[in-house]
């Protein structure tokens, strides 16, 4: 190394921007020539005469490019390159091999070993300088590219990206081992031919791919970016995000491309189903919209968050293929009613806003003149999406709930806007679905309230603030009390009585319904055992208990239920679990074995709120059911609304056909009662007889009924026959 002069006098004093080239060549003449040529070209050079020296200086100083002679004594260029590549990736430090013109085999081998390019002796000054210049530029653009990758939040995956370097003229591509591994191949299994790539691009993406790469017509474009599907060794397609830079000859012809390949199929990104952009890209676009807004605050942008209503029900009852078709249709309709500059994406289940079925979409609206424009778009979307769709021969009217938030400050963060839109969507859902809501600060307030409620609920559980009420269920033929529905009540220390509608859903969302549900079940079973002991001579009373879906999912549910039955001495035939129709349909395959387990214990099962969900008859058959409860909303309106009346009639008939007991809920008038009796409905409950009351009043009511002092029908056997749940 001591024999080598540093060819620029004050090497270190030069600005950081000068490109530093390490020249490794054992032949003095060749080395000097290269050095002079490069110094003339404005480079800072460091000539050394052996591979060992090269590795030594590289440990002490940083270099931007290495020119490496292939044929050298002791350590040759290949060995040296191999050692360099241990510390410096192909994409980070270009190594240009120096060799004799005739040495084609060596050149190919050098590329394999991780060289970026080559120049040949005798040197063609212009060509050599152009090549080195290209790498200097490429290196700078690649580091800029890496910086922009960080903006894509892909930095963490950066090391997972495959790298490629495409020589357009030769038709060869350097594929990094990772590039090959991403498609399931080892390093040796893929050659450096460009067709290794193009043959693996999905036919539908090929045109886009060529247009983004070698056929890019616009000379002003420097960066390429496209999403394509590529064939994996396993036969499936993976979504790949392909990014890179163009290197042009003069101004037009692209002769080289280089960049990275990222697998965006997995997890939260990439939506192979609908072909929509992934969430990462969406967030990136949103961030750019925020930046743009900071510069041009005269136009607004907004985020819409869409969630399909009842998607899981459709998915479960009509099958996943139908569900997929629905999602694709929704995606196309969404695109059709937005401007091309707007972005749509589908969130996947692993997104931070997890939904099981991936039925969430987000939309970025840009260049809005007033925030209220979003309303117009939202209404248009609601109309466009609700057009009927034929799925598996069934006509479905899909609806969505939309929340939206407007970007009004340049300091807003993308994630915050998304969350706000999501919160607003949640409100749209709660208010009855198929509508849109703009995010308001008050919504956040309500979220805080919910947190408080959760705290209060925990306290209530620990301090015995709950108690049970019972509502009599009446046999319509005999007019006597057949059983009771258990309904929980909460006496809040300061707020007084809190109705279940205000806390059950929070208890369900937070999981508190599980301990609360066990408490209710145990109390209800105790009561049932007591009543059976006291009134068994007169009647066979049964007690129904509402059961939330989260309870049924408990792995130990059946065992715990059995323990409660044993502990309380309740007769399982006198206990009936009420499960809402939507619970049942939501995860039919998970729920079914649990219900069968209950049935095997002798416990009865009823469907609550029947008529409000999407059950198909085929499904009803598959559950061990004893009872159908017609939802209150139909009973409410059956006298005024013909449709409700028809629904009630249909459900009662269905109950007959499936040999289920049908109970009408919320009967308030005599007219409703007689109409129900006329339709053949056998059981009912409602304010007409009694509201839910505590256990003493419940018994009082039962005993006050004219038919209750004697068995409620002329003979015991007849009671048995009409009893909802025969012993
Ligand atoms: P649900 O299971 O459909 O309960 C029937 C609701 O209708 C009860 O409201 C009851 O008080 C009310 N109701 C009964 N008769 C009439 C009537 O003639 N007219 C009118 N307008 N309403 C009547 P409640 O007790 O407020 O319960 C509301 C919901 O809260 C229940 O709906 C159920 O989903 C849930 N819930 C109540 N108790 C429990 C419980 O112990 N466990 C679980 N998991 N959920 C419960
Ligand atoms: Ca119920
Ligand atoms: Ca109900």
XYZ file of C-alpha atoms and ligand atoms in Angstrom:
775
model
C 0.000 0.000 0.000
C 2.971 2.282 0.715
C 3.858 2.393 -2.960
C 0.516 3.881 -3.833
C 0.133 7.579 -3.958
C -3.069 9.265 -3.193
C -3.853 10.976 -6.432
C -5.715 13.937 -5.112
C -3.565 16.019 -2.836
C -6.125 16.725 -0.146
C -8.374 13.769 -0.427
C -10.120 14.251 2.926
C -10.613 17.949 2.431
C -12.858 17.392 -0.516
C -16.571 17.746 0.001
C -18.663 14.789 1.078
C -20.364 14.843 -2.293
C -17.382 13.783 -4.337
C -17.540 10.184 -5.346
C -14.703 8.169 -3.820
C -13.362 5.374 -5.988
C -11.108 2.581 -4.817
C -8.950 1.200 -7.625
C -7.571 -2.305 -7.047
C -5.113 -3.380 -9.741
C -1.756 -5.119 -9.501
C -0.461 -3.726 -12.788
C 0.996 -0.298 -12.218
C 0.372 1.046 -15.714
C -3.231 0.015 -15.793
C -3.784 1.352 -12.268
C -2.247 4.746 -13.029
C -4.206 5.053 -16.227
C -7.471 4.419 -14.485
C -6.607 6.798 -11.705
C -5.721 9.637 -14.063
C -8.817 9.085 -16.100
C -11.027 9.253 -13.036
C -9.338 12.243 -11.491
C -9.937 14.047 -14.764
C -13.567 12.990 -14.531
C -13.843 14.695 -11.126
C -13.556 11.625 -8.925
C -11.525 11.168 -5.793
C -9.443 8.032 -6.214
C -7.489 5.696 -4.010
C -5.326 3.235 -5.976
C -4.063 0.067 -4.277
C -2.130 -2.831 -5.753
C -3.622 -5.913 -4.080
C -6.777 -7.380 -2.707
C -5.362 -7.381 0.819
C -4.577 -3.693 0.636
C -8.027 -3.009 -0.700
C -9.695 -4.755 2.228
C -7.421 -2.892 4.621
C -8.222 0.569 3.345
C -11.895 -0.245 3.115
C -11.881 -0.914 6.807
C -10.551 2.571 7.410
C -12.331 4.699 4.838
C -15.658 4.665 3.104
C -15.825 4.278 -0.692
C -18.619 4.806 -3.145
C -17.343 2.586 -5.932
C -14.691 -0.106 -6.257
C -12.851 -0.864 -9.497
C -11.502 -4.377 -9.100
C -9.059 -6.153 -11.359
C -9.962 -9.800 -11.860
C -6.559 -11.271 -12.516
C -4.186 -10.573 -9.644
C -1.568 -12.728 -7.872
C -2.279 -14.009 -4.344
C -5.849 -12.850 -3.899
C -7.643 -12.588 -7.211
C -10.610 -10.360 -7.987
C -13.204 -13.055 -7.237
C -11.855 -13.837 -3.818
C -11.551 -10.158 -3.018
C -15.107 -9.538 -4.248
C -16.418 -12.328 -2.069
C -14.810 -10.772 0.984
C -16.086 -7.301 0.068
C -19.616 -8.641 -0.309
C -19.520 -9.973 3.241
C -19.709 -6.411 4.501
C -21.125 -4.468 1.562
C -24.332 -5.413 -0.206
C -24.614 -5.317 -3.980
C -27.110 -2.519 -3.731
C -24.953 -0.447 -1.398
C -21.477 -0.604 -2.890
C -21.052 -1.000 -6.649
C -18.054 -3.105 -7.612
C -16.953 -2.764 -11.232
C -14.659 -5.490 -12.491
C -11.671 -4.614 -14.593
C -10.674 -7.240 -17.118
C -9.408 -7.959 -20.589
C -11.797 -7.694 -23.453
C -11.579 -11.354 -24.375
C -12.422 -12.601 -20.927
C -16.127 -13.225 -21.304
C -16.346 -16.193 -18.952
C -14.749 -14.225 -16.177
C -17.264 -11.438 -16.644
C -20.220 -13.766 -16.300
C -18.685 -15.399 -13.227
C -18.050 -11.973 -11.750
C -21.694 -11.029 -12.095
C -22.657 -14.238 -10.372
C -20.315 -13.396 -7.533
C -21.945 -10.028 -6.980
C -20.234 -7.620 -9.320
C -22.306 -4.731 -10.585
C -20.584 -4.061 -13.879
C -17.290 -4.369 -15.753
C -14.933 -2.353 -17.915
C -12.437 -3.857 -20.298
C -8.872 -3.188 -21.244
C -7.773 -1.453 -23.365
C -9.897 1.245 -21.797
C -12.350 3.168 -23.864
C -12.243 6.351 -21.801
C -15.711 7.596 -22.603
C -17.375 4.265 -22.155
C -15.558 3.498 -18.929
C -16.375 6.911 -17.499
C -19.997 6.586 -18.558
C -20.292 3.231 -16.822
C -18.681 4.408 -13.641
C -20.808 7.553 -13.807
C -23.941 5.471 -14.120
C -23.089 3.551 -10.994
C -22.262 6.694 -9.108
C -25.694 8.058 -10.046
C -27.428 4.768 -9.429
C -25.885 4.561 -6.027
C -27.162 7.975 -5.123
C -30.640 7.246 -6.439
C -30.710 3.920 -4.668
C -29.920 5.542 -1.365
C -32.671 8.053 -2.084
C -34.911 5.100 -2.867
C -34.023 3.507 0.413
C -34.890 6.736 2.191
C -38.263 6.770 0.487
C -38.798 3.178 1.481
C -38.668 4.272 5.034
C -41.543 6.554 4.260
C -43.442 3.536 3.102
C -42.906 2.103 6.539
C -41.214 -0.744 4.813
C -37.854 -0.139 6.343
C -38.304 -3.002 8.719
C -38.873 -5.270 5.787
C -36.106 -3.671 3.754
C -33.768 -6.530 4.341
C -36.548 -8.788 3.156
C -36.701 -7.152 -0.233
C -35.295 -8.814 -3.270
C -32.909 -6.725 -5.335
C -32.608 -6.722 -9.084
C -30.521 -5.007 -11.686
C -31.674 -5.254 -15.270
C -29.395 -4.841 -18.247
C -31.904 -4.121 -20.956
C -29.566 -4.474 -23.903
C -28.247 -7.849 -22.830
C -31.633 -9.025 -21.641
C -30.044 -10.114 -18.391
C -31.056 -9.344 -14.879
C -29.097 -9.715 -11.707
C -31.525 -11.239 -9.200
C -30.401 -11.261 -5.604
C -30.724 -14.560 -3.716
C -33.550 -13.015 -1.731
C -35.385 -12.110 -4.936
C -35.299 -15.772 -5.904
C -36.172 -16.996 -2.440
C -39.273 -14.809 -2.454
C -40.567 -16.940 -5.310
C -39.546 -20.182 -3.663
C -36.284 -20.799 -5.532
C -32.712 -21.243 -4.424
C -29.978 -19.076 -5.866
C -28.950 -21.578 -8.509
C -32.374 -22.376 -9.822
C -32.941 -19.076 -11.561
C -30.683 -17.841 -14.334
C -29.976 -14.229 -15.106
C -32.322 -14.110 -18.067
C -35.006 -11.421 -18.062
C -37.521 -14.076 -19.058
C -37.148 -15.624 -15.594
C -39.043 -12.565 -14.495
C -41.425 -11.828 -17.350
C -42.533 -15.466 -17.572
C -43.593 -15.312 -13.962
C -45.678 -12.152 -14.186
C -49.427 -12.745 -14.119
C -50.774 -12.376 -17.688
C -53.142 -9.637 -16.575
C -50.283 -7.629 -15.119
C -47.806 -8.124 -17.923
C -48.739 -5.048 -19.913
C -48.569 -2.888 -16.818
C -45.241 -4.466 -15.947
C -43.659 -3.788 -19.339
C -45.036 -0.305 -19.340
C -43.566 0.396 -15.917
C -40.199 -1.107 -16.770
C -38.498 -1.470 -20.138
C -41.232 0.188 -22.193
C -41.623 3.270 -20.057
C -42.140 5.970 -22.694
C -41.852 9.079 -20.574
C -38.274 10.306 -20.518
C -38.995 12.538 -17.553
C -39.739 9.629 -15.237
C -36.858 8.561 -13.061
C -38.567 6.205 -10.618
C -40.671 3.203 -11.344
C -43.282 1.666 -9.109
C -45.823 -0.994 -9.906
C -47.709 -3.790 -8.223
C -47.787 -7.084 -10.036
C -48.694 -10.649 -9.286
C -45.883 -13.126 -9.726
C -46.022 -16.868 -9.951
C -44.513 -18.596 -6.944
C -42.980 -22.032 -7.138
C -45.952 -23.353 -5.174
C -48.238 -22.478 -8.080
C -49.888 -19.510 -6.388
C -49.492 -15.864 -7.216
C -47.887 -13.357 -4.866
C -48.431 -9.644 -5.009
C -45.143 -7.885 -5.469
C -44.394 -4.239 -5.144
C -41.691 -3.455 -7.648
C -39.743 -0.247 -7.283
C -36.633 1.068 -8.921
C -34.887 3.670 -11.002
C -34.438 4.089 -14.771
C -31.034 4.683 -16.259
C -31.208 6.181 -19.724
C -28.818 6.492 -22.559
C -28.904 10.130 -23.513
C -32.452 11.064 -22.748
C -34.786 8.386 -24.047
C -33.619 4.833 -24.282
C -33.626 2.926 -21.028
C -30.641 0.661 -20.957
C -30.654 -0.254 -17.350
C -33.077 -0.548 -14.449
C -32.435 -1.443 -10.868
C -34.458 -1.629 -7.729
C -36.226 -3.774 -5.223
C -39.054 -6.243 -5.042
C -41.275 -6.500 -1.971
C -43.769 -9.230 -1.244
C -46.948 -7.451 -0.248
C -49.276 -10.420 -0.372
C -49.135 -11.430 3.201
C -50.957 -9.911 6.117
C -52.296 -6.469 6.057
C -51.160 -5.481 2.650
C -51.999 -6.414 -0.877
C -55.442 -7.471 -1.807
C -55.269 -10.205 -4.358
C -59.024 -10.600 -4.164
C -60.176 -7.170 -5.242
C -56.992 -5.882 -6.823
C -57.188 -2.757 -4.706
C -54.071 -1.071 -3.331
C -52.837 -2.222 0.004
C -53.086 -0.472 3.309
C -49.455 0.625 3.382
C -49.867 2.353 0.061
C -53.080 3.867 1.260
C -51.380 5.300 4.326
C -48.559 6.551 2.144
C -51.011 8.307 -0.167
C -52.761 9.740 2.817
C -49.456 11.063 4.113
C -48.771 12.657 0.768
C -52.218 14.221 0.816
C -51.407 15.691 4.207
C -48.108 17.072 2.888
C -49.873 18.522 -0.123
C -52.466 20.107 2.104
C -49.711 21.793 4.074
C -48.511 23.422 0.859
C -51.894 24.110 -0.764
C -54.424 24.485 2.023
C -57.153 25.782 -0.274
C -58.554 22.325 -1.061
C -59.495 19.652 1.451
C -59.084 15.932 1.628
C -61.027 13.336 3.557
C -60.883 9.722 4.622
C -63.935 7.488 4.382
C -64.074 4.239 6.288
C -66.595 1.709 4.994
C -67.754 -1.479 6.601
C -70.134 -3.882 4.933
C -73.244 -4.523 6.996
C -73.951 -8.145 7.898
C -71.121 -9.431 5.788
C -70.367 -12.324 8.077
C -73.924 -13.525 7.893
C -73.808 -13.570 4.111
C -70.423 -15.229 4.170
C -71.549 -17.949 6.546
C -74.927 -18.641 5.057
C -74.050 -18.397 1.363
C -70.451 -19.525 1.544
C -67.071 -17.908 1.144
C -67.150 -17.830 -2.618
C -70.321 -15.799 -2.527
C -68.707 -13.575 0.089
C -65.683 -13.061 -2.140
C -67.868 -12.233 -5.086
C -69.681 -9.686 -2.973
C -66.411 -8.035 -1.936
C -65.229 -7.845 -5.531
C -68.526 -6.342 -6.637
C -68.351 -3.784 -3.851
C -64.789 -2.864 -4.832
C -65.781 -2.317 -8.464
C -68.834 -0.286 -7.548
C -66.803 1.832 -5.191
C -64.253 2.592 -7.865
C -67.000 3.437 -10.307
C -68.468 6.129 -8.133
C -65.174 7.823 -7.249
C -62.846 9.998 -9.250
C -59.779 8.250 -10.613
C -57.607 10.435 -8.415
C -59.282 9.035 -5.304
C -57.799 5.946 -3.688
C -59.692 2.940 -2.445
C -58.249 0.128 -0.427
C -59.511 -2.947 1.356
C -58.253 -3.578 4.850
C -57.155 -7.028 5.631
C -57.771 -8.929 8.780
C -54.359 -8.237 10.200
C -54.775 -4.504 10.000
C -54.803 -2.628 13.277
C -58.539 -2.275 12.848
C -59.151 -5.949 12.757
C -62.309 -7.379 11.285
C -62.551 -11.095 10.693
C -63.888 -11.145 7.209
C -61.935 -8.296 5.647
C -65.106 -6.399 4.852
C -63.620 -2.974 5.469
C -62.668 -0.475 2.810
C -61.050 2.913 3.077
C -61.264 5.739 0.591
C -59.115 8.822 0.273
C -60.880 11.772 -1.316
C -58.709 14.599 -2.531
C -59.164 18.053 -4.005
C -62.451 18.772 -2.281
C -63.514 22.385 -2.360
C -65.599 22.152 0.791
C -65.659 19.391 3.444
C -69.378 18.905 2.849
C -68.565 17.487 -0.569
C -67.809 14.245 1.233
C -71.490 13.961 2.092
C -72.368 13.987 -1.587
C -69.821 11.260 -2.280
C -70.940 9.220 0.738
C -74.563 9.367 -0.379
C -73.568 8.389 -3.884
C -71.635 5.417 -2.499
C -74.578 4.317 -0.343
C -76.876 4.373 -3.363
C -74.448 2.687 -5.729
C -73.583 -0.127 -3.335
C -77.141 -1.011 -2.414
C -78.057 -2.123 -5.926
C -79.093 -5.781 -5.673
C -76.556 -8.504 -6.332
C -77.401 -12.036 -7.338
C -75.403 -14.397 -5.137
C -75.958 -18.133 -5.446
C -79.399 -17.476 -6.841
C -80.324 -15.190 -3.961
C -80.855 -11.514 -4.400
C -78.824 -9.602 -1.831
C -79.106 -5.895 -1.163
C -75.723 -5.060 0.279
C -75.432 -2.027 2.514
C -72.488 -0.339 4.153
C -71.909 1.877 7.133
C -69.612 4.801 6.414
C -67.637 7.019 8.731
C -65.617 9.938 7.450
C -63.167 12.468 8.734
C -61.903 15.584 7.002
C -58.249 16.580 7.005
C -58.314 20.168 8.107
C -54.923 20.562 9.666
C -51.495 19.941 8.166
C -50.341 18.541 11.482
C -52.875 15.721 11.522
C -51.465 12.204 11.377
C -52.633 9.612 8.892
C -53.332 7.028 11.577
C -55.406 9.520 13.559
C -57.572 10.365 10.576
C -58.148 6.699 9.883
C -59.085 6.119 13.490
C -61.477 9.051 13.492
C -63.186 7.783 10.362
C -63.403 4.337 11.964
C -64.965 5.802 15.102
C -67.533 7.627 12.986
C -68.243 4.379 11.099
C -68.868 2.645 14.385
C -71.474 5.300 15.174
C -73.106 4.860 11.790
C -73.388 1.149 12.605
C -74.851 1.719 16.010
C -77.393 4.117 14.624
C -78.816 1.436 12.387
C -76.335 0.857 9.544
C -76.706 1.761 5.866
C -75.803 5.390 6.575
C -72.833 7.694 6.885
C -71.576 9.754 9.769
C -68.965 12.493 9.953
C -66.494 12.266 12.787
C -67.178 14.689 15.628
C -65.154 15.421 18.727
C -68.157 14.273 20.768
C -67.629 10.774 19.464
C -64.324 10.671 21.202
C -66.162 11.795 24.302
C -68.476 8.848 23.975
C -65.479 6.576 23.658
C -64.270 7.951 26.975
C -67.703 7.328 28.451
C -67.463 3.748 27.347
C -64.196 3.384 29.224
C -65.856 4.743 32.338
C -68.740 2.344 31.849
C -66.327 -0.534 31.623
C -64.745 0.514 34.910
C -68.163 0.814 36.549
C -69.154 -2.615 35.270
C -66.117 -4.228 36.840
C -66.934 -2.507 40.077
C -70.576 -3.603 39.822
C -69.581 -7.234 39.393
C -67.359 -7.110 42.440
C -69.950 -5.310 44.555
C -73.161 -7.182 43.788
C -74.937 -4.370 42.018
C -76.773 -6.706 39.636
C -80.031 -8.502 40.244
C -82.490 -10.466 38.148
C -86.011 -9.811 36.969
C -88.373 -12.361 35.506
C -90.999 -11.874 32.838
C -93.771 -14.463 32.631
C -94.215 -16.395 29.397
C -97.863 -17.228 28.792
C -99.441 -20.188 27.016
C -101.914 -18.545 24.653
C -104.385 -21.450 24.679
C -104.481 -21.979 28.420
C -103.633 -18.392 29.435
C -101.470 -19.702 32.233
C -97.862 -18.971 33.076
C -95.565 -21.529 31.502
C -92.228 -20.053 32.390
C -90.147 -16.948 32.844
C -87.478 -15.089 30.937
C -84.587 -13.972 33.120
C -83.523 -10.367 32.507
C -80.641 -8.773 34.276
C -80.843 -5.390 36.037
C -78.133 -3.067 37.291
C -78.610 -0.745 40.194
C -75.795 1.785 39.811
C -74.787 3.431 43.117
C -75.150 6.965 41.726
C -76.970 6.689 38.403
C -79.739 4.447 39.687
C -81.206 1.785 37.446
C -79.227 1.343 34.231
C -81.180 -0.453 31.455
C -79.474 -3.482 29.861
C -79.367 -1.800 26.446
C -76.884 0.619 27.972
C -74.455 -1.929 29.334
C -74.902 -5.360 27.729
C -73.147 -4.422 24.490
C -70.214 -2.897 26.382
C -70.071 -5.959 28.590
C -69.974 -8.069 25.439
C -67.261 -6.025 23.774
C -65.066 -6.027 26.857
C -65.612 -9.664 27.691
C -67.164 -8.795 31.045
C -70.272 -10.569 29.818
C -68.510 -13.848 30.606
C -68.310 -13.496 34.410
C -71.606 -11.583 34.432
C -73.218 -14.316 32.324
C -72.074 -17.036 34.732
C -73.450 -15.073 37.650
C -76.819 -14.697 35.882
C -76.898 -18.373 34.920
C -76.169 -19.499 38.441
C -78.838 -17.221 39.954
C -81.411 -18.229 37.358
C -80.720 -21.931 37.952
C -81.076 -21.452 41.700
C -84.417 -19.790 41.125
C -85.574 -22.499 38.741
C -84.671 -25.221 41.267
C -86.564 -23.381 43.993
C -89.676 -22.907 41.883
C -89.635 -26.494 40.782
C -89.548 -27.638 44.390
C -92.378 -25.287 45.369
C -94.737 -25.484 42.414
C -93.956 -28.761 40.741
C -97.371 -30.132 41.652
C -99.082 -27.351 39.748
C -97.028 -26.848 36.689
C -93.756 -27.364 34.880
C -92.152 -23.995 34.976
C -89.148 -23.270 32.896
C -86.687 -20.426 33.095
C -84.971 -18.963 30.057
C -81.554 -17.328 30.273
C -80.124 -14.968 27.651
C -76.692 -16.029 26.533
C -74.182 -13.878 24.675
C -71.958 -15.270 21.968
C -68.751 -14.635 23.922
C -69.996 -16.940 26.664
C -70.576 -19.788 24.236
C -67.021 -19.437 22.939
C -65.518 -20.118 26.348
C -63.539 -23.334 25.958
C -64.832 -24.617 29.267
C -68.417 -23.524 28.701
C -70.075 -26.943 28.829
C -68.220 -28.103 31.917
C -68.987 -24.950 33.814
C -72.609 -25.138 32.798
C -72.814 -28.690 34.067
C -71.236 -27.679 37.358
C -73.806 -24.948 37.830
C -76.640 -27.394 37.157
C -75.203 -29.783 39.719
C -74.488 -27.112 42.298
C -77.939 -25.559 42.100
C -79.853 -28.799 41.605
C -81.738 -27.282 38.677
C -83.496 -29.662 36.340
C -81.839 -29.178 32.950
C -85.185 -29.681 31.184
C -86.440 -26.569 32.933
C -83.604 -24.386 31.709
C -83.665 -22.814 28.284
C -80.800 -20.841 26.767
C -81.764 -17.920 24.507
C -79.263 -17.233 21.785
C -79.910 -14.422 19.338
C -80.366 -15.300 15.729
C -77.377 -13.212 14.657
C -75.166 -14.936 17.250
C -76.190 -18.277 15.877
C -75.566 -17.367 12.258
C -72.388 -15.462 12.915
C -70.225 -18.455 13.703
C -72.537 -21.316 13.048
C -69.830 -23.966 12.892
C -68.311 -22.934 16.194
C -71.604 -22.635 18.015
C -73.203 -25.841 16.819
C -71.130 -28.301 18.873
C -71.684 -26.194 22.002
C -75.444 -26.243 21.505
C -75.361 -29.970 20.857
C -73.428 -30.397 24.116
C -76.106 -28.432 25.952
C -78.860 -30.459 24.365
C -77.114 -33.656 25.449
C -77.236 -32.365 29.017
C -80.970 -31.905 28.587
C -80.902 -28.125 28.368
C -83.316 -26.454 25.916
C -82.294 -23.965 23.296
C -84.212 -21.061 21.831
C -83.482 -18.494 19.140
C -84.023 -14.957 20.338
C -84.911 -11.947 18.165
C -85.889 -14.276 15.365
C -86.555 -12.633 12.012
C -83.934 -9.913 12.330
C -81.040 -11.924 10.952
C -80.371 -13.856 7.814
C -80.957 -17.435 8.843
C -81.622 -19.866 6.138
C -83.888 -22.804 6.751
C -81.087 -25.176 5.974
C -79.222 -23.819 8.957
C -82.096 -23.962 11.401
C -82.360 -27.682 10.786
C -78.807 -28.208 11.848
C -79.192 -26.809 15.335
C -80.821 -28.675 18.205
C -83.548 -26.078 18.733
C -86.674 -26.083 20.880
C -87.956 -22.561 20.616
C -88.228 -19.548 18.310
C -88.852 -16.085 19.707
C -90.455 -13.713 17.235
C -88.721 -10.358 17.607
C -90.626 -7.589 19.343
C -90.228 -5.257 16.365
C -92.567 -7.432 14.261
C -95.171 -7.832 17.004
C -95.079 -4.071 17.513
C -96.015 -3.338 13.949
C -97.887 -6.440 12.814
C -101.282 -4.758 13.001
C -100.335 -1.709 10.956
C -97.719 -3.123 8.674
C -98.638 -5.936 6.363
C -95.044 -6.979 5.871
C -94.541 -7.487 9.613
C -97.747 -9.432 9.758
C -96.555 -11.714 6.977
C -93.243 -12.210 8.730
C -94.985 -13.205 11.954
C -97.218 -15.595 10.082
C -94.261 -17.122 8.278
C -92.286 -17.584 11.477
C -95.217 -19.190 13.265
C -95.677 -21.585 10.326
C -91.986 -22.289 10.248
C -92.095 -23.084 13.964
C -94.905 -25.546 13.339
C -93.087 -27.232 10.519
C -89.873 -27.580 12.457
C -91.812 -28.611 15.590
C -90.480 -25.661 17.521
C -92.367 -23.691 20.112
C -92.989 -20.173 18.924
C -92.992 -17.342 21.459
C -94.145 -13.835 20.509
C -92.206 -11.133 22.341
C -93.442 -7.738 23.484
C -97.178 -8.325 23.253
C -98.841 -5.194 24.629
C -102.442 -5.255 23.445
C -105.377 -7.591 23.445
C -105.684 -7.240 19.667
C -102.126 -8.418 19.211
C -102.828 -11.359 21.485
C -105.929 -12.499 19.629
C -104.289 -12.042 16.228
C -101.363 -14.192 17.410
C -103.696 -16.840 18.755
C -105.505 -16.835 15.417
C -102.232 -17.411 13.584
C -101.611 -20.419 15.806
C -98.833 -18.915 17.902
C -98.737 -20.901 21.142
C -96.752 -18.683 23.510
C -96.234 -15.029 24.249
C -94.788 -12.583 26.716
C -95.204 -8.835 27.121
C -96.575 -5.953 29.112
C -100.119 -7.178 28.377
C -99.479 -9.733 31.099
C -96.548 -8.406 33.057
C -93.305 -6.493 32.681
C -90.157 -8.164 33.973
C -90.414 -8.131 37.778
C -88.451 -9.463 40.737
C -88.932 -13.090 41.758
C -91.523 -12.355 44.474
C -93.741 -10.367 42.154
C -93.242 -12.981 39.483
C -94.638 -15.657 41.797
C -97.439 -13.363 42.938
C -98.426 -12.825 39.357
C -98.384 -16.525 38.652
C -100.557 -17.348 41.644
C -102.980 -14.520 40.898
C -103.776 -15.936 37.493
C -107.258 -17.477 37.559
C -106.068 -20.765 36.179
C -103.080 -21.051 38.405
C -104.617 -22.426 41.584
C -105.601 -25.558 39.744
C -103.326 -27.060 37.156
C -103.426 -24.584 34.308
C -105.254 -26.918 31.959
C -108.071 -29.357 32.777
C -105.662 -32.202 33.422
C -101.972 -32.614 34.144
C -101.447 -34.556 30.965
C -102.860 -31.712 28.966
C -100.530 -29.308 30.710
C -97.725 -31.533 29.630
C -99.011 -31.545 26.099
C -99.143 -27.783 25.795
C -96.188 -27.078 28.001
C -93.488 -25.289 26.131
C -90.778 -27.525 27.415
C -92.234 -30.826 28.497
C -90.400 -32.430 31.380
P -84.390 -9.427 24.840
O -83.725 -10.702 25.226
O -85.031 -9.389 23.512
O -85.372 -9.108 26.007
C -86.648 -8.665 25.850
C -86.733 -7.228 26.173
O -88.035 -6.752 25.873
C -86.524 -6.917 27.659
O -85.860 -5.661 27.730
C -87.928 -6.744 28.161
O -88.001 -5.931 29.310
C -88.579 -6.082 26.998
N -90.009 -6.274 26.963
C -90.705 -7.321 27.443
N -92.018 -7.153 27.193
C -92.134 -5.987 26.537
C -93.254 -5.281 25.995
O -94.426 -5.690 26.071
N -93.014 -4.093 25.382
C -91.770 -3.603 25.287
N -91.590 -2.426 24.668
N -90.678 -4.244 25.777
C -90.887 -5.428 26.406
P -84.666 -5.491 28.681
O -84.856 -6.231 29.919
O -84.404 -4.042 28.723
O -83.504 -6.228 27.905
C -83.067 -5.735 26.710
C -82.074 -6.665 26.108
O -80.922 -6.740 26.929
C -82.583 -8.091 26.014
O -83.330 -8.219 24.888
C -81.288 -8.846 25.935
O -80.764 -8.785 24.630
C -80.392 -8.033 26.842
N -80.414 -8.677 28.149
C -81.256 -8.461 29.180
N -80.940 -9.273 30.184
C -79.890 -10.031 29.794
C -79.127 -11.073 30.402
O -79.375 -11.508 31.521
N -78.084 -11.600 29.681
C -77.807 -11.168 28.442
N -76.785 -11.735 27.794
N -78.520 -10.208 27.831
C -79.565 -9.643 28.499
Ca -84.302 -12.741 25.309
Ca -85.691 -10.824 22.120
